[in-house]
Amino acid sequence: MTALSDSLAALQTRLGHAFRDPALLLCALTHPSHVSDHPEAAPHNQRLELLGDAVLQLIVTDALFQAFPAEREGVLSKSRSTLTRGGFFARLARELDLGPCLRVGNSEAQSGGQNRDSNLEDAFEALAGALYLDAGLEPTRAIILTLYGSIEKRLSTALPADNPKGRLQERVQPVHGNTALRYDTAHVSGEDHQREYESTVHLFDQPLGTGRGPSKKAAEEAAARAALADWKD
């Protein structure tokens, strides 16, 4: 076997799927620059990338819908964006060791193209498209969700720093508008170098939660977390 066929065989083992049509897998891993250098190697992976993006959006959206039955559309949409953005796909591609399998042109290879985020993102999407065409939706779903692992854990490690005020705003805004929440600093205590703030968040005139912290911002965030903990749709 050639080095390429060895790497493709190992990739299929990692995926847990042997392609019935190996040409689909090869296409998914073929960057346009490779076809520019070797026209006989066509097609490249851009069409599969388009299909794979749609497949991944569906699989991840459904997984989030099932995992978080009480969340609103806005929160689910933001979570989906986090788990289907290009940088996250590049991360999954590296976990799958996809880079060494990519076929890129000579100049692209010399500039590190097999490890470039954009190329890895495209290849991961194209791979999802190839799996869908080769095996159908349900086997593809099983493979992709195995690669993701725990959706909740992926979100906790992929999301930026916790933003409880933003999450509370997302809950309130669809029903009450953008200006319904108000944060009031109810109490400040302690020495100048060791202040403690107490803040309460109100929905119009109704208090939703109270929190404390070493700064006004921290106290408001604690108040928002308290409101979210008691939130009832």
Coordinates of C-alpha atoms in Angstrom, one line a residue:
M1 CA 0.0 0.0 0.0
T2 CA 1.1 3.6 -0.6
A3 CA 1.5 6.1 2.2
L4 CA -1.7 7.8 1.1
S5 CA -3.7 4.6 1.1
D6 CA -2.3 3.7 4.5
S7 CA -3.3 7.1 5.9
L8 CA -6.8 6.7 4.4
A9 CA -7.2 3.2 5.9
A10 CA -6.1 4.5 9.3
L11 CA -8.6 7.4 9.0
Q12 CA -11.5 5.1 8.2
T13 CA -10.5 3.0 11.3
R14 CA -10.6 6.1 13.4
L15 CA -14.0 7.0 12.0
G16 CA -15.4 3.5 12.4
H17 CA -16.6 3.5 8.8
A18 CA -15.2 1.8 5.7
F19 CA -16.3 3.8 2.6
R20 CA -18.2 1.8 0.1
D21 CA -17.1 4.4 -2.4
P22 CA -13.5 5.3 -1.6
A23 CA -13.6 8.0 -4.2
L24 CA -15.9 10.1 -2.0
L25 CA -13.3 10.0 0.8
L26 CA -10.5 10.9 -1.5
C27 CA -12.5 13.8 -2.9
A28 CA -13.3 15.1 0.6
L29 CA -9.6 15.3 1.4
T30 CA -8.5 16.9 -1.9
H31 CA -7.8 20.7 -1.6
P32 CA -8.4 22.8 -4.8
S33 CA -4.6 23.6 -4.9
H34 CA -3.9 19.9 -5.4
V35 CA -6.2 19.8 -8.5
S36 CA -4.4 23.0 -9.8
D37 CA -1.1 21.1 -9.7
H38 CA -2.6 17.8 -10.8
P39 CA -5.7 18.3 -13.0
E40 CA -6.2 14.6 -13.4
A41 CA -6.9 14.4 -9.6
A42 CA -10.2 16.3 -9.9
P43 CA -12.7 16.8 -8.4
H44 CA -11.7 18.8 -5.3
N45 CA -13.7 19.0 -2.1
Q46 CA -15.7 22.3 -2.4
R47 CA -19.0 20.8 -3.5
L48 CA -18.8 18.2 -0.7
E49 CA -18.0 21.0 1.7
L50 CA -21.3 22.7 0.9
L51 CA -23.3 19.6 1.5
G52 CA -21.4 18.7 4.6
D53 CA -22.0 22.0 6.2
A54 CA -25.7 21.5 5.9
V55 CA -25.5 17.9 7.3
L56 CA -23.4 19.1 10.3
Q57 CA -25.9 22.0 11.0
L58 CA -28.8 19.5 11.0
I59 CA -27.0 17.0 13.3
V60 CA -25.8 19.5 15.8
T61 CA -29.1 21.4 15.9
D62 CA -31.0 18.2 16.6
A63 CA -28.5 17.2 19.3
L64 CA -28.8 20.6 21.0
F65 CA -32.6 20.4 20.7
Q66 CA -32.6 17.1 22.5
A67 CA -30.0 17.9 25.1
F68 CA -31.6 21.2 26.2
P69 CA -35.4 20.9 26.0
A70 CA -36.0 24.0 28.0
E71 CA -33.8 26.4 26.2
R72 CA -35.1 29.1 23.9
E73 CA -34.4 29.5 20.2
G74 CA -31.8 32.3 20.7
V75 CA -29.7 30.3 23.2
L76 CA -29.8 27.2 21.0
S77 CA -28.8 29.2 18.0
K78 CA -25.8 30.7 19.8
S79 CA -24.8 27.2 21.0
R80 CA -25.1 25.8 17.5
S81 CA -22.9 28.7 16.2
T82 CA -20.3 27.8 18.8
L83 CA -20.2 24.1 17.8
T84 CA -20.4 24.6 14.0
R85 CA -18.0 27.6 13.5
G86 CA -15.0 27.0 11.4
G87 CA -12.4 27.1 14.2
F88 CA -14.3 24.4 16.1
F89 CA -14.4 22.2 13.0
A90 CA -10.6 22.7 12.7
R91 CA -10.3 21.5 16.3
L92 CA -12.3 18.3 15.5
A93 CA -10.3 17.8 12.4
R94 CA -7.0 17.9 14.4
E95 CA -8.5 15.5 17.0
L96 CA -9.2 13.1 14.1
D97 CA -5.7 13.7 12.7
L98 CA -7.1 14.8 9.4
G99 CA -4.2 17.0 8.4
P100 CA -1.8 14.4 7.2
C101 CA -4.5 12.9 5.0
L102 CA -5.1 16.1 3.1
R103 CA -4.0 16.3 -0.6
V104 CA -2.8 19.9 -1.2
G105 CA -0.7 21.5 -3.9
N106 CA 3.1 21.9 -3.6
S107 CA 3.1 25.5 -2.7
E108 CA 0.3 25.0 -0.2
A109 CA 2.2 22.1 1.4
Q110 CA 5.3 24.2 1.7
S111 CA 3.4 26.9 3.5
G112 CA 1.9 24.5 6.1
G113 CA -1.4 24.0 4.3
Q114 CA -2.1 20.6 5.8
N115 CA -2.3 22.3 9.2
R116 CA -4.0 25.5 8.2
D117 CA -7.3 26.0 10.0
S118 CA -9.3 27.0 6.9
N119 CA -8.2 23.8 5.0
L120 CA -9.0 21.6 8.0
E121 CA -12.4 23.2 8.4
D122 CA -13.2 22.7 4.8
A123 CA -12.0 19.1 4.8
F124 CA -14.1 18.3 7.9
E125 CA -17.2 19.6 6.3
A126 CA -16.4 17.8 3.1
L127 CA -15.9 14.6 5.1
A128 CA -19.3 14.9 6.6
G129 CA -20.8 15.3 3.2
A130 CA -18.9 12.3 1.9
L131 CA -20.1 10.2 4.9
Y132 CA -23.7 11.3 4.2
L133 CA -23.5 10.3 0.5
D134 CA -21.8 7.0 1.3
A135 CA -23.8 5.8 4.3
G136 CA -26.9 8.0 4.8
L137 CA -28.0 10.3 7.5
E138 CA -28.3 8.1 10.5
P139 CA -24.9 6.4 10.3
T140 CA -23.4 9.8 9.6
R141 CA -25.1 11.2 12.7
A142 CA -23.7 8.4 14.8
I143 CA -20.2 9.0 13.6
I144 CA -20.3 12.8 14.0
L145 CA -21.8 12.7 17.5
T146 CA -19.1 10.2 18.5
L147 CA -16.5 12.7 17.3
Y148 CA -18.2 15.5 19.3
G149 CA -18.7 13.4 22.4
S150 CA -20.7 15.1 25.2
I151 CA -22.4 18.1 23.7
E152 CA -22.6 19.7 27.2
K153 CA -18.9 19.3 27.8
R154 CA -18.0 20.6 24.3
L155 CA -20.1 23.7 25.0
S156 CA -18.4 24.3 28.4
T157 CA -15.0 24.2 26.8
A158 CA -15.8 26.0 23.6
L159 CA -17.9 28.9 24.9
P160 CA -16.2 32.1 25.9
A161 CA -16.3 33.3 29.5
D162 CA -19.6 32.9 31.2
N163 CA -22.0 35.8 30.4
P164 CA -25.0 35.5 32.7
K165 CA -26.2 39.0 32.0
G166 CA -26.3 38.2 28.3
R167 CA -28.1 34.9 28.9
L168 CA -30.7 36.6 31.1
Q169 CA -31.2 39.2 28.4
E170 CA -31.8 36.5 25.8
R171 CA -34.5 35.0 28.0
V172 CA -36.2 38.4 28.6
Q173 CA -35.8 40.2 25.2
P174 CA -38.2 38.1 23.0
V175 CA -41.2 38.9 25.4
H176 CA -40.3 42.2 27.1
G177 CA -37.9 44.0 24.8
N178 CA -34.4 45.2 25.1
T179 CA -34.8 47.7 28.0
A180 CA -36.9 45.6 30.5
L181 CA -34.0 44.7 32.8
R182 CA -32.5 47.1 35.3
Y183 CA -29.6 46.5 37.7
D184 CA -29.5 48.4 41.0
T185 CA -26.6 48.5 43.4
A186 CA -28.4 48.0 46.7
H187 CA -25.5 48.0 49.1
V188 CA -21.7 48.6 49.3
S189 CA -19.7 47.6 52.3
G190 CA -16.1 47.0 53.4
E191 CA -12.9 49.0 53.2
D192 CA -11.7 50.7 50.0
H193 CA -9.3 47.9 49.3
Q194 CA -11.9 45.1 50.0
R195 CA -15.3 46.3 48.8
E196 CA -18.3 44.1 48.6
Y197 CA -21.2 45.1 46.3
E198 CA -24.8 43.8 46.4
S199 CA -26.9 44.2 43.3
T200 CA -30.4 43.3 42.4
V201 CA -31.7 42.8 38.9
H202 CA -35.3 43.9 38.1
L203 CA -37.7 43.0 35.3
F204 CA -39.4 46.4 35.2
D205 CA -40.2 46.8 38.9
Q206 CA -40.1 43.1 39.8
P207 CA -36.9 41.9 41.5
L208 CA -35.6 38.7 39.8
G209 CA -32.3 38.0 41.7
T210 CA -29.7 39.4 44.1
G211 CA -26.0 38.8 44.1
R212 CA -22.8 39.9 45.7
G213 CA -19.3 40.4 44.5
P214 CA -16.0 42.4 44.8
S215 CA -17.1 44.8 42.1
K216 CA -20.3 46.2 40.7
K217 CA -19.9 44.1 37.6
A218 CA -19.3 40.9 39.6
A219 CA -22.3 41.6 41.7
E220 CA -24.6 42.2 38.7
E221 CA -23.4 39.0 37.2
A222 CA -24.1 37.1 40.4
A223 CA -27.6 38.7 40.4
A224 CA -28.2 37.5 36.8
R225 CA -27.1 34.0 37.7
A226 CA -29.5 34.0 40.7
A227 CA -32.3 35.1 38.3
L228 CA -31.4 32.4 35.8
A229 CA -31.4 29.7 38.6
D230 CA -35.0 30.7 39.6
W231 CA -36.2 31.3 36.0
K232 CA -39.5 29.7 35.1
D233 CA -40.8 30.0 31.5

